[in-house]
Short mmCIF file of N, CA and C in Angstrom, two decimals:
data_model
loop_
_atom_site.label_atom_id
_atom_site.label_comp_id
_atom_site.label_asym_id
_atom_site.label_seq_id
_atom_site.Cartn_x
_atom_site.Cartn_y
_atom_site.Cartn_z
N UNK A 1 0.81 -1.17 0.00
CA UNK A 1 0.04 -0.04 0.03
C UNK A 1 0.85 1.24 -0.02
N UNK A 2 0.61 2.10 -0.88
CA UNK A 2 1.42 3.33 -1.04
C UNK A 2 1.01 4.43 -0.11
N UNK A 3 -0.32 4.59 0.13
CA UNK A 3 -0.90 5.54 1.06
C UNK A 3 -1.79 4.79 1.99
N UNK A 4 -2.40 5.51 2.95
CA UNK A 4 -3.37 4.99 3.86
C UNK A 4 -4.55 4.50 3.03
N UNK A 5 -5.18 3.58 3.54
CA UNK A 5 -6.41 2.94 2.83
C UNK A 5 -7.39 4.01 2.44
N UNK A 6 -7.72 4.89 3.29
CA UNK A 6 -8.80 5.82 2.89
C UNK A 6 -8.28 6.73 1.88
N UNK A 7 -7.00 7.07 1.91
CA UNK A 7 -6.48 8.06 0.95
C UNK A 7 -6.51 7.36 -0.46
N UNK A 8 -6.13 6.03 -0.51
CA UNK A 8 -6.15 5.33 -1.79
C UNK A 8 -7.59 5.18 -2.41
N UNK A 9 -8.50 4.97 -1.44
CA UNK A 9 -9.98 4.82 -1.93
C UNK A 9 -10.47 6.19 -2.37
N UNK A 10 -10.10 7.26 -1.76
CA UNK A 10 -10.51 8.56 -2.15
C UNK A 10 -9.94 8.93 -3.55
N UNK A 11 -8.79 8.56 -3.78
CA UNK A 11 -8.13 8.86 -5.03
C UNK A 11 -8.72 8.07 -6.16
N UNK A 12 -8.86 6.77 -5.89
CA UNK A 12 -9.57 5.88 -6.84
C UNK A 12 -11.01 6.26 -7.28
N UNK A 13 -11.69 6.66 -6.15
CA UNK A 13 -13.02 7.08 -6.49
C UNK A 13 -13.06 8.38 -7.24
N UNK A 14 -12.17 9.26 -6.96
CA UNK A 14 -12.08 10.50 -7.76
C UNK A 14 -11.72 10.27 -9.21
N UNK A 15 -10.70 9.34 -9.40
CA UNK A 15 -10.46 9.12 -10.84
C UNK A 15 -11.63 8.43 -11.58
N UNK A 16 -12.33 7.52 -10.86
CA UNK A 16 -13.53 6.90 -11.49
C UNK A 16 -14.59 7.90 -11.79
N UNK A 17 -14.71 8.89 -10.88
CA UNK A 17 -15.75 9.90 -11.16
C UNK A 17 -15.34 10.79 -12.32
N UNK A 18 -14.10 11.18 -12.40
CA UNK A 18 -13.70 12.01 -13.53
C UNK A 18 -13.83 11.20 -14.79
N UNK A 19 -13.50 9.85 -14.78
CA UNK A 19 -13.59 9.13 -16.00
C UNK A 19 -15.07 8.89 -16.40
N UNK A 20 -16.05 9.15 -15.63
CA UNK A 20 -17.39 8.94 -16.12
C UNK A 20 -17.76 9.93 -17.25
N UNK A 21 -16.93 10.98 -17.35
CA UNK A 21 -17.08 11.97 -18.51
C UNK A 21 -16.01 11.80 -19.64
N UNK A 22 -15.21 10.67 -19.42
CA UNK A 22 -13.99 10.58 -20.35
C UNK A 22 -13.94 9.21 -21.02
N UNK A 23 -15.18 8.69 -21.27
CA UNK A 23 -15.38 7.39 -21.96
C UNK A 23 -15.16 7.53 -23.47
N UNK A 24 -14.59 6.50 -24.06
CA UNK A 24 -14.49 6.53 -25.51
C UNK A 24 -15.78 6.62 -26.28
N UNK A 25 -16.78 5.95 -25.67
CA UNK A 25 -18.08 5.98 -26.37
C UNK A 25 -18.82 7.26 -26.29
N UNK A 26 -18.24 8.25 -25.56
CA UNK A 26 -18.85 9.54 -25.46
C UNK A 26 -20.05 9.64 -24.35
N UNK A 27 -20.38 8.54 -23.84
CA UNK A 27 -21.58 8.60 -22.96
C UNK A 27 -21.07 9.02 -21.54
N UNK A 28 -21.78 9.96 -20.96
CA UNK A 28 -21.63 10.44 -19.54
C UNK A 28 -22.19 9.38 -18.63
N UNK A 29 -21.32 8.62 -17.96
CA UNK A 29 -21.73 7.56 -17.01
C UNK A 29 -22.10 8.15 -15.71
N UNK A 30 -22.45 9.47 -15.55
CA UNK A 30 -22.84 10.05 -14.30
C UNK A 30 -23.94 10.96 -14.66
N UNK A 31 -24.99 10.44 -15.32
CA UNK A 31 -26.13 11.26 -15.68
C UNK A 31 -27.41 10.91 -15.17
N UNK A 32 -27.45 9.83 -14.31
CA UNK A 32 -28.77 9.42 -13.68
C UNK A 32 -28.57 9.27 -12.27
N UNK A 33 -29.70 9.30 -11.54
CA UNK A 33 -29.66 9.04 -10.16
C UNK A 33 -29.20 7.56 -9.78
N UNK A 34 -29.61 6.67 -10.70
CA UNK A 34 -29.15 5.32 -10.41
C UNK A 34 -27.62 5.22 -10.59
N UNK A 35 -27.04 5.92 -11.57
CA UNK A 35 -25.59 5.83 -11.63
C UNK A 35 -24.96 6.38 -10.45
N UNK A 36 -25.40 7.56 -10.02
CA UNK A 36 -24.85 8.31 -8.80
C UNK A 36 -25.06 7.27 -7.55
N UNK A 37 -26.20 6.75 -7.44
CA UNK A 37 -26.42 5.78 -6.34
C UNK A 37 -25.56 4.62 -6.36
N UNK A 38 -25.23 4.04 -7.56
CA UNK A 38 -24.20 2.94 -7.68
C UNK A 38 -22.88 3.39 -7.21
N UNK A 39 -22.43 4.67 -7.63
CA UNK A 39 -21.09 5.14 -7.34
C UNK A 39 -21.04 5.38 -5.78
N UNK A 40 -22.09 5.89 -5.26
CA UNK A 40 -22.23 6.25 -3.79
C UNK A 40 -22.01 4.87 -3.00
N UNK A 41 -22.69 3.86 -3.36
CA UNK A 41 -22.57 2.66 -2.64
C UNK A 41 -21.33 1.84 -2.96
N UNK A 42 -20.82 1.83 -4.11
CA UNK A 42 -19.58 1.12 -4.46
C UNK A 42 -18.31 1.80 -3.72
N UNK A 43 -18.38 3.06 -3.51
CA UNK A 43 -17.19 3.65 -2.80
C UNK A 43 -17.44 3.91 -1.42
N UNK A 44 -18.53 3.43 -0.87
CA UNK A 44 -18.80 3.51 0.62
C UNK A 44 -18.92 4.81 1.21
N UNK A 45 -19.48 5.74 0.42
CA UNK A 45 -19.76 7.07 0.94
C UNK A 45 -20.90 6.87 2.09
N UNK A 46 -20.76 7.74 3.04
CA UNK A 46 -21.80 7.74 4.13
C UNK A 46 -22.39 9.18 4.28
N UNK A 47 -23.44 9.27 4.92
CA UNK A 47 -24.09 10.53 5.06
C UNK A 47 -25.15 10.83 4.11
N UNK A 48 -25.46 12.13 3.89
CA UNK A 48 -26.59 12.50 3.06
C UNK A 48 -26.46 12.13 1.70
N UNK A 49 -27.47 11.55 1.15
CA UNK A 49 -27.63 11.20 -0.23
C UNK A 49 -29.03 11.40 -0.72
N UNK A 50 -29.24 12.56 -1.44
CA UNK A 50 -30.69 12.95 -1.77
C UNK A 50 -31.35 12.22 -2.83
N UNK A 51 -30.54 11.49 -3.75
CA UNK A 51 -31.11 10.70 -4.79
C UNK A 51 -32.05 11.52 -5.65
N UNK A 52 -31.63 12.65 -6.14
CA UNK A 52 -32.49 13.41 -7.10
C UNK A 52 -31.50 14.04 -8.19
N UNK A 53 -32.16 14.51 -9.21
CA UNK A 53 -31.42 15.08 -10.35
C UNK A 53 -30.64 16.30 -9.98
N UNK A 54 -30.90 16.99 -9.01
CA UNK A 54 -30.13 18.22 -8.51
C UNK A 54 -28.85 17.69 -7.93
N UNK A 55 -28.96 16.64 -7.14
CA UNK A 55 -27.58 16.05 -6.62
C UNK A 55 -26.78 15.58 -7.66
N UNK A 56 -27.38 14.87 -8.79
CA UNK A 56 -26.57 14.51 -9.90
C UNK A 56 -25.78 15.67 -10.49
N UNK A 57 -26.51 16.84 -10.71
CA UNK A 57 -25.98 17.98 -11.27
C UNK A 57 -24.84 18.47 -10.43
N UNK A 58 -25.03 18.49 -9.07
CA UNK A 58 -23.98 18.99 -8.22
C UNK A 58 -22.72 18.13 -8.28
N UNK A 59 -22.93 16.75 -8.24
CA UNK A 59 -21.79 15.82 -8.36
C UNK A 59 -21.04 16.04 -9.68
N UNK A 60 -21.84 16.26 -10.75
CA UNK A 60 -21.08 16.50 -12.05
C UNK A 60 -20.24 17.75 -12.12
N UNK A 61 -20.81 18.81 -11.40
CA UNK A 61 -20.03 20.08 -11.21
C UNK A 61 -18.77 19.73 -10.39
N UNK A 62 -18.97 19.00 -9.36
CA UNK A 62 -17.69 18.66 -8.55
C UNK A 62 -16.80 17.87 -9.33
N UNK A 63 -17.28 16.96 -10.20
CA UNK A 63 -16.38 16.11 -11.07
C UNK A 63 -15.55 17.10 -11.94
N UNK A 64 -16.09 18.05 -12.51
CA UNK A 64 -15.36 18.97 -13.38
C UNK A 64 -14.27 19.66 -12.56
N UNK A 65 -14.54 20.10 -11.31
CA UNK A 65 -13.50 20.78 -10.43
C UNK A 65 -12.47 19.73 -10.16
N UNK A 66 -12.78 18.54 -9.69
CA UNK A 66 -11.80 17.50 -9.30
C UNK A 66 -10.89 17.21 -10.55
N UNK A 67 -11.45 17.15 -11.74
CA UNK A 67 -10.72 16.78 -12.89
C UNK A 67 -9.45 17.75 -13.09
N UNK A 68 -9.63 18.88 -12.68
CA UNK A 68 -8.46 19.91 -12.84
C UNK A 68 -7.30 19.40 -12.15
N UNK A 69 -7.39 18.65 -11.04
CA UNK A 69 -6.24 18.12 -10.32
C UNK A 69 -5.24 17.28 -11.22
N UNK A 70 -5.70 16.75 -12.29
CA UNK A 70 -4.96 15.98 -13.20
C UNK A 70 -4.32 16.83 -14.30
N UNK A 71 -4.68 18.19 -14.33
CA UNK A 71 -4.25 18.99 -15.41
C UNK A 71 -3.17 20.08 -14.86
N UNK A 72 -2.75 19.90 -13.67
CA UNK A 72 -1.83 20.88 -12.97
C UNK A 72 -0.61 20.11 -12.45
N UNK A 73 0.38 20.97 -12.14
CA UNK A 73 1.53 20.39 -11.41
C UNK A 73 1.21 20.39 -9.88
N UNK A 74 2.20 19.85 -9.17
CA UNK A 74 2.11 19.66 -7.69
C UNK A 74 1.85 21.03 -6.97
N UNK A 75 2.55 22.08 -7.30
CA UNK A 75 2.28 23.33 -6.60
C UNK A 75 0.94 23.89 -6.88
N UNK A 76 0.43 23.84 -8.13
CA UNK A 76 -0.87 24.30 -8.45
C UNK A 76 -1.96 23.34 -7.78
N UNK A 77 -1.64 22.06 -7.72
CA UNK A 77 -2.60 21.18 -7.02
C UNK A 77 -2.74 21.54 -5.52
N UNK A 78 -1.62 21.92 -4.97
CA UNK A 78 -1.74 22.40 -3.53
C UNK A 78 -2.75 23.62 -3.42
N UNK A 79 -2.62 24.57 -4.30
CA UNK A 79 -3.37 25.73 -4.35
C UNK A 79 -4.87 25.29 -4.54
N UNK A 80 -5.09 24.36 -5.47
CA UNK A 80 -6.56 23.94 -5.74
C UNK A 80 -7.11 23.21 -4.46
N UNK A 81 -6.27 22.37 -3.93
CA UNK A 81 -6.77 21.61 -2.72
C UNK A 81 -7.02 22.54 -1.61
N UNK A 82 -6.11 23.52 -1.35
CA UNK A 82 -6.46 24.49 -0.28
C UNK A 82 -7.76 25.20 -0.49
N UNK A 83 -7.94 25.59 -1.81
CA UNK A 83 -9.28 26.30 -2.04
C UNK A 83 -10.48 25.35 -1.77
N UNK A 84 -10.38 24.06 -2.21
CA UNK A 84 -11.49 23.13 -2.08
C UNK A 84 -11.69 22.96 -0.54
N UNK A 85 -10.67 22.82 0.27
CA UNK A 85 -10.86 22.61 1.69
C UNK A 85 -11.48 23.89 2.34
N UNK A 86 -10.93 24.99 1.99
CA UNK A 86 -11.37 26.25 2.51
C UNK A 86 -12.78 26.58 2.26
N UNK A 87 -13.18 26.50 0.86
CA UNK A 87 -14.51 26.71 0.57
C UNK A 87 -15.50 25.82 1.06
N UNK A 88 -15.04 24.60 1.50
CA UNK A 88 -16.04 23.56 1.96
C UNK A 88 -16.10 23.67 3.59
N UNK A 89 -15.36 24.58 4.10
CA UNK A 89 -15.17 24.68 5.58
C UNK A 89 -14.79 23.33 6.14
N UNK A 90 -13.84 22.69 5.54
CA UNK A 90 -13.45 21.22 5.97
C UNK A 90 -12.65 21.38 7.32
N UNK A 91 -13.07 20.55 8.18
CA UNK A 91 -12.37 20.25 9.48
C UNK A 91 -12.07 18.77 9.65
N UNK A 92 -10.88 18.38 9.48
CA UNK A 92 -10.58 16.86 9.56
C UNK A 92 -10.84 16.42 10.95
N UNK A 93 -11.42 15.19 10.99
CA UNK A 93 -11.58 14.45 12.28
C UNK A 93 -11.61 12.95 11.98
N UNK A 94 -11.12 12.23 12.99
CA UNK A 94 -11.09 10.79 12.84
C UNK A 94 -12.46 10.24 13.17
N UNK A 95 -12.86 9.14 12.37
CA UNK A 95 -14.09 8.41 12.64
C UNK A 95 -13.74 6.92 12.36
N UNK A 96 -14.63 6.13 12.93
CA UNK A 96 -14.63 4.63 12.71
C UNK A 96 -16.16 4.31 12.61
N UNK A 97 -16.38 3.68 11.57
CA UNK A 97 -17.78 3.28 11.29
C UNK A 97 -17.85 2.01 10.38
N UNK A 98 -19.05 1.33 10.49
CA UNK A 98 -19.16 0.13 9.74
C UNK A 98 -17.99 -0.90 9.93
N UNK A 99 -17.45 -1.38 8.85
CA UNK A 99 -16.20 -2.18 9.02
C UNK A 99 -14.86 -1.52 8.86
N UNK A 100 -14.99 -0.18 8.70
CA UNK A 100 -13.80 0.57 8.45
C UNK A 100 -13.18 1.10 9.65
N UNK A 101 -11.94 0.79 9.88
CA UNK A 101 -11.26 1.35 11.00
C UNK A 101 -11.08 2.84 11.00
N UNK A 102 -10.29 3.37 11.90
CA UNK A 102 -10.10 4.88 11.98
C UNK A 102 -9.68 5.47 10.61
N UNK A 103 -10.33 6.50 10.25
CA UNK A 103 -9.99 7.14 9.07
C UNK A 103 -10.38 8.57 9.09
N UNK A 104 -10.14 9.42 8.22
CA UNK A 104 -10.42 10.90 8.18
C UNK A 104 -11.79 11.23 7.53
N UNK A 105 -12.56 11.94 8.03
CA UNK A 105 -13.65 12.69 7.40
C UNK A 105 -13.37 14.09 7.66
N UNK A 106 -14.02 15.05 6.83
CA UNK A 106 -13.69 16.50 7.02
C UNK A 106 -14.91 17.39 6.73
N UNK A 107 -16.04 16.74 6.65
CA UNK A 107 -17.30 17.46 6.37
C UNK A 107 -18.32 17.18 7.54
N UNK A 108 -19.13 18.19 7.75
CA UNK A 108 -20.12 17.92 8.79
C UNK A 108 -21.11 16.93 8.35
N UNK A 109 -21.70 16.15 9.29
CA UNK A 109 -22.82 15.21 8.88
C UNK A 109 -23.89 15.98 8.31
N UNK A 110 -24.37 15.41 7.17
CA UNK A 110 -25.49 16.28 6.43
C UNK A 110 -24.94 17.06 5.34
N UNK A 111 -23.65 17.12 5.15
CA UNK A 111 -23.12 17.89 4.03
C UNK A 111 -23.54 17.29 2.73
N UNK A 112 -23.80 18.12 1.73
CA UNK A 112 -24.10 17.67 0.42
C UNK A 112 -23.16 16.58 -0.13
N UNK A 113 -23.60 15.70 -0.82
CA UNK A 113 -22.77 14.56 -1.30
C UNK A 113 -21.52 15.18 -2.22
N UNK A 114 -21.95 16.21 -2.97
CA UNK A 114 -20.90 16.76 -3.90
C UNK A 114 -19.74 17.43 -2.98
N UNK A 115 -20.16 18.00 -1.93
CA UNK A 115 -19.18 18.63 -1.04
C UNK A 115 -18.31 17.48 -0.44
N UNK A 116 -18.94 16.43 -0.02
CA UNK A 116 -18.25 15.33 0.59
C UNK A 116 -17.14 14.79 -0.33
N UNK A 117 -17.59 14.59 -1.62
CA UNK A 117 -16.75 14.09 -2.71
C UNK A 117 -15.60 14.95 -2.90
N UNK A 118 -15.81 16.26 -2.98
CA UNK A 118 -14.71 17.22 -3.16
C UNK A 118 -13.78 17.22 -2.02
N UNK A 119 -14.29 17.20 -0.89
CA UNK A 119 -13.40 17.28 0.38
C UNK A 119 -12.59 16.05 0.53
N UNK A 120 -13.23 14.93 0.35
CA UNK A 120 -12.53 13.60 0.43
C UNK A 120 -11.44 13.48 -0.55
N UNK A 121 -11.74 13.94 -1.83
CA UNK A 121 -10.74 13.94 -2.84
C UNK A 121 -9.55 14.84 -2.49
N UNK A 122 -9.85 16.01 -2.04
CA UNK A 122 -8.86 17.05 -1.58
C UNK A 122 -8.02 16.49 -0.44
N UNK A 123 -8.58 15.73 0.48
CA UNK A 123 -7.85 15.13 1.53
C UNK A 123 -6.91 14.07 1.07
N UNK A 124 -7.35 13.27 0.09
CA UNK A 124 -6.54 12.25 -0.55
C UNK A 124 -5.35 12.88 -1.22
N UNK A 125 -5.69 13.92 -2.01
CA UNK A 125 -4.53 14.67 -2.77
C UNK A 125 -3.58 15.35 -1.84
N UNK A 126 -3.98 15.78 -0.64
CA UNK A 126 -3.11 16.30 0.35
C UNK A 126 -1.96 15.31 0.56
N UNK A 127 -2.26 14.10 0.84
CA UNK A 127 -1.29 13.11 1.08
C UNK A 127 -0.34 12.94 -0.14
N UNK A 128 -0.86 12.96 -1.33
CA UNK A 128 -0.07 12.87 -2.54
C UNK A 128 0.90 14.06 -2.70
N UNK A 129 0.39 15.16 -2.34
CA UNK A 129 1.25 16.39 -2.50
C UNK A 129 2.41 16.39 -1.40
N UNK A 130 1.99 16.17 -0.16
CA UNK A 130 2.99 16.37 0.87
C UNK A 130 4.01 15.13 0.92
N UNK A 131 3.67 14.00 0.23
CA UNK A 131 4.63 12.85 0.28
C UNK A 131 5.42 12.99 -1.16
N UNK A 132 5.23 14.07 -1.83
CA UNK A 132 5.97 14.32 -3.13
C UNK A 132 5.72 13.15 -4.07
N UNK A 133 4.50 12.69 -4.27
CA UNK A 133 4.17 11.56 -5.10
C UNK A 133 3.22 12.00 -6.18
N UNK A 134 3.24 13.27 -6.54
CA UNK A 134 2.28 13.80 -7.51
C UNK A 134 2.32 13.16 -8.89
N UNK A 135 3.54 12.51 -9.25
CA UNK A 135 3.68 11.86 -10.50
C UNK A 135 2.75 10.66 -10.61
N UNK A 136 2.12 10.28 -9.49
CA UNK A 136 1.16 9.14 -9.47
C UNK A 136 -0.17 9.57 -10.05
N UNK A 137 -0.43 10.79 -10.19
CA UNK A 137 -1.69 11.38 -10.73
C UNK A 137 -1.43 11.55 -12.35
N UNK A 138 -1.96 10.59 -13.03
CA UNK A 138 -1.67 10.48 -14.46
C UNK A 138 -2.77 10.57 -15.35
N UNK A 139 -2.50 10.83 -16.66
CA UNK A 139 -3.54 10.79 -17.72
C UNK A 139 -3.04 9.62 -18.51
N UNK A 140 -4.05 8.82 -18.82
CA UNK A 140 -3.84 7.53 -19.64
C UNK A 140 -2.99 7.87 -20.86
N UNK A 141 -2.15 6.92 -21.20
CA UNK A 141 -1.28 7.02 -22.32
C UNK A 141 -1.83 6.31 -23.56
N UNK A 142 -3.03 5.89 -23.45
CA UNK A 142 -3.65 5.29 -24.67
C UNK A 142 -3.97 6.32 -25.69
N UNK A 143 -3.80 5.87 -26.99
CA UNK A 143 -4.08 6.76 -28.09
C UNK A 143 -5.36 7.45 -28.05
N UNK A 144 -5.37 8.69 -28.01
CA UNK A 144 -6.67 9.43 -28.05
C UNK A 144 -7.35 9.41 -26.76
N UNK A 145 -6.80 8.78 -25.73
CA UNK A 145 -7.62 8.74 -24.45
C UNK A 145 -7.26 9.88 -23.50
N UNK A 146 -8.31 10.36 -22.86
CA UNK A 146 -8.19 11.46 -21.83
C UNK A 146 -8.51 11.05 -20.45
N UNK A 147 -8.73 9.75 -20.19
CA UNK A 147 -9.11 9.20 -18.89
C UNK A 147 -7.83 9.39 -17.98
N UNK A 148 -8.19 9.53 -16.65
CA UNK A 148 -7.17 9.68 -15.64
C UNK A 148 -6.95 8.38 -14.78
N UNK A 149 -5.90 8.34 -14.07
CA UNK A 149 -5.66 7.26 -13.21
C UNK A 149 -4.80 7.64 -12.04
N UNK A 150 -4.77 6.98 -11.13
CA UNK A 150 -3.82 7.14 -9.94
C UNK A 150 -3.01 5.84 -9.97
N UNK A 151 -1.77 6.05 -10.19
CA UNK A 151 -0.75 4.89 -10.23
C UNK A 151 -0.48 4.52 -8.82
N UNK A 152 -0.91 3.45 -8.28
CA UNK A 152 -0.69 2.93 -6.99
C UNK A 152 0.28 1.70 -6.94
N UNK A 153 0.90 1.39 -8.18
CA UNK A 153 1.80 0.32 -8.24
C UNK A 153 3.11 0.76 -7.49
N UNK A 154 3.73 -0.30 -7.05
CA UNK A 154 5.08 -0.12 -6.29
C UNK A 154 6.00 0.62 -7.16
N UNK A 155 6.17 0.34 -8.44
CA UNK A 155 7.20 0.88 -9.25
C UNK A 155 6.73 2.01 -10.24
N UNK A 156 5.62 2.55 -9.84
CA UNK A 156 5.02 3.63 -10.57
C UNK A 156 5.05 3.38 -12.08
N UNK A 157 4.54 2.22 -12.49
CA UNK A 157 4.63 1.78 -13.88
C UNK A 157 3.22 1.75 -14.58
N UNK A 158 2.28 2.07 -13.94
CA UNK A 158 0.80 1.97 -14.51
C UNK A 158 0.75 3.13 -15.53
N UNK A 159 0.30 2.80 -16.72
CA UNK A 159 0.26 3.78 -17.79
C UNK A 159 -1.11 3.95 -18.45
N UNK A 160 -2.03 2.92 -18.17
CA UNK A 160 -3.34 2.98 -18.92
C UNK A 160 -4.47 2.89 -17.99
N UNK A 161 -5.63 3.55 -18.43
CA UNK A 161 -6.77 3.59 -17.61
C UNK A 161 -7.56 2.24 -17.70
N UNK A 162 -8.49 1.99 -16.94
CA UNK A 162 -9.28 0.82 -16.83
C UNK A 162 -10.62 1.10 -17.67
N UNK A 163 -11.07 2.33 -17.67
CA UNK A 163 -12.48 2.66 -18.11
C UNK A 163 -12.57 2.39 -19.64
N UNK A 164 -11.49 2.64 -20.40
CA UNK A 164 -11.52 2.49 -21.86
C UNK A 164 -10.73 1.36 -22.39
N UNK A 165 -10.25 0.54 -21.51
CA UNK A 165 -9.43 -0.68 -21.87
C UNK A 165 -8.25 -0.48 -22.70
N UNK A 166 -7.60 0.66 -22.41
CA UNK A 166 -6.41 1.13 -23.16
C UNK A 166 -5.21 0.14 -23.09
N UNK A 167 -5.07 -0.51 -22.03
CA UNK A 167 -3.96 -1.45 -21.86
C UNK A 167 -4.14 -2.61 -22.76
N UNK A 168 -5.38 -3.16 -22.92
CA UNK A 168 -5.67 -4.13 -23.84
C UNK A 168 -5.51 -3.73 -25.23
N UNK A 169 -5.93 -2.45 -25.61
CA UNK A 169 -5.77 -2.00 -26.90
C UNK A 169 -4.30 -1.93 -27.34
N UNK A 170 -3.50 -1.34 -26.38
CA UNK A 170 -2.02 -1.23 -26.64
C UNK A 170 -1.46 -2.65 -26.78
N UNK A 171 -1.75 -3.59 -26.08
CA UNK A 171 -1.22 -4.89 -26.15
C UNK A 171 -1.67 -5.60 -27.56
N UNK A 172 -2.82 -5.44 -27.88
CA UNK A 172 -3.37 -5.90 -29.20
C UNK A 172 -2.63 -5.20 -30.39
N UNK A 173 -2.53 -3.92 -30.28
CA UNK A 173 -1.72 -3.13 -31.34
C UNK A 173 -0.31 -3.65 -31.45
N UNK A 174 0.37 -3.89 -30.23
CA UNK A 174 1.79 -4.35 -30.26
C UNK A 174 1.85 -5.71 -30.83
N UNK A 175 0.93 -6.58 -30.54
CA UNK A 175 0.92 -7.98 -31.11
C UNK A 175 0.69 -7.91 -32.61
N UNK A 176 -0.22 -7.13 -33.06
CA UNK A 176 -0.47 -7.06 -34.55
C UNK A 176 0.73 -6.49 -35.19
N UNK A 177 1.41 -5.51 -34.65
CA UNK A 177 2.65 -4.95 -35.21
C UNK A 177 3.70 -6.06 -35.31
N UNK A 178 3.83 -6.82 -34.28
CA UNK A 178 4.87 -7.92 -34.30
C UNK A 178 4.57 -8.90 -35.35
N UNK A 179 3.28 -9.30 -35.47
CA UNK A 179 2.86 -10.22 -36.50
C UNK A 179 3.03 -9.70 -37.96
N UNK A 180 2.85 -8.47 -38.07
CA UNK A 180 2.89 -7.87 -39.38
C UNK A 180 4.54 -7.72 -39.80
N UNK A 181 5.33 -7.56 -38.69
CA UNK A 181 6.82 -7.37 -38.94
C UNK A 181 7.41 -8.66 -39.25
#
């Protein structure tokens, strides 16, 4: 494990959220209440979940803001994260709930889901910035792909996203090139 469990989960959840708008098929995979509900459940978010179209719109706006973290360098990321935390009135505190041992939350109970997502992402990126591991925040190297990823491999070798199957595409292209040669 590169970072604490909650940090890794926050970063992976953030990259998945960003990638809902970066699919090769052009479909936004965060456009319905059911898609948001599935995301909420899969990533173990707790607290307020309104399950309405307004909440979907708020989460999509949060997604756009979070996506900026992959477009900047470490110093700019620190500024973005500080703004996210300040504007959300984030106050970190330790919690233990369900089957999850002590971890950080930083929003008041009842905060809007979009705020929770922004703050938990920012808290994850705080660890990335302060451990000087910002190179782990990557954009997929697949041809024509704009999806993002967080490289949690030991040797920092991950190059391709999961959402668009770019690793498989690259392997197939390499195989075909070898066969043609």
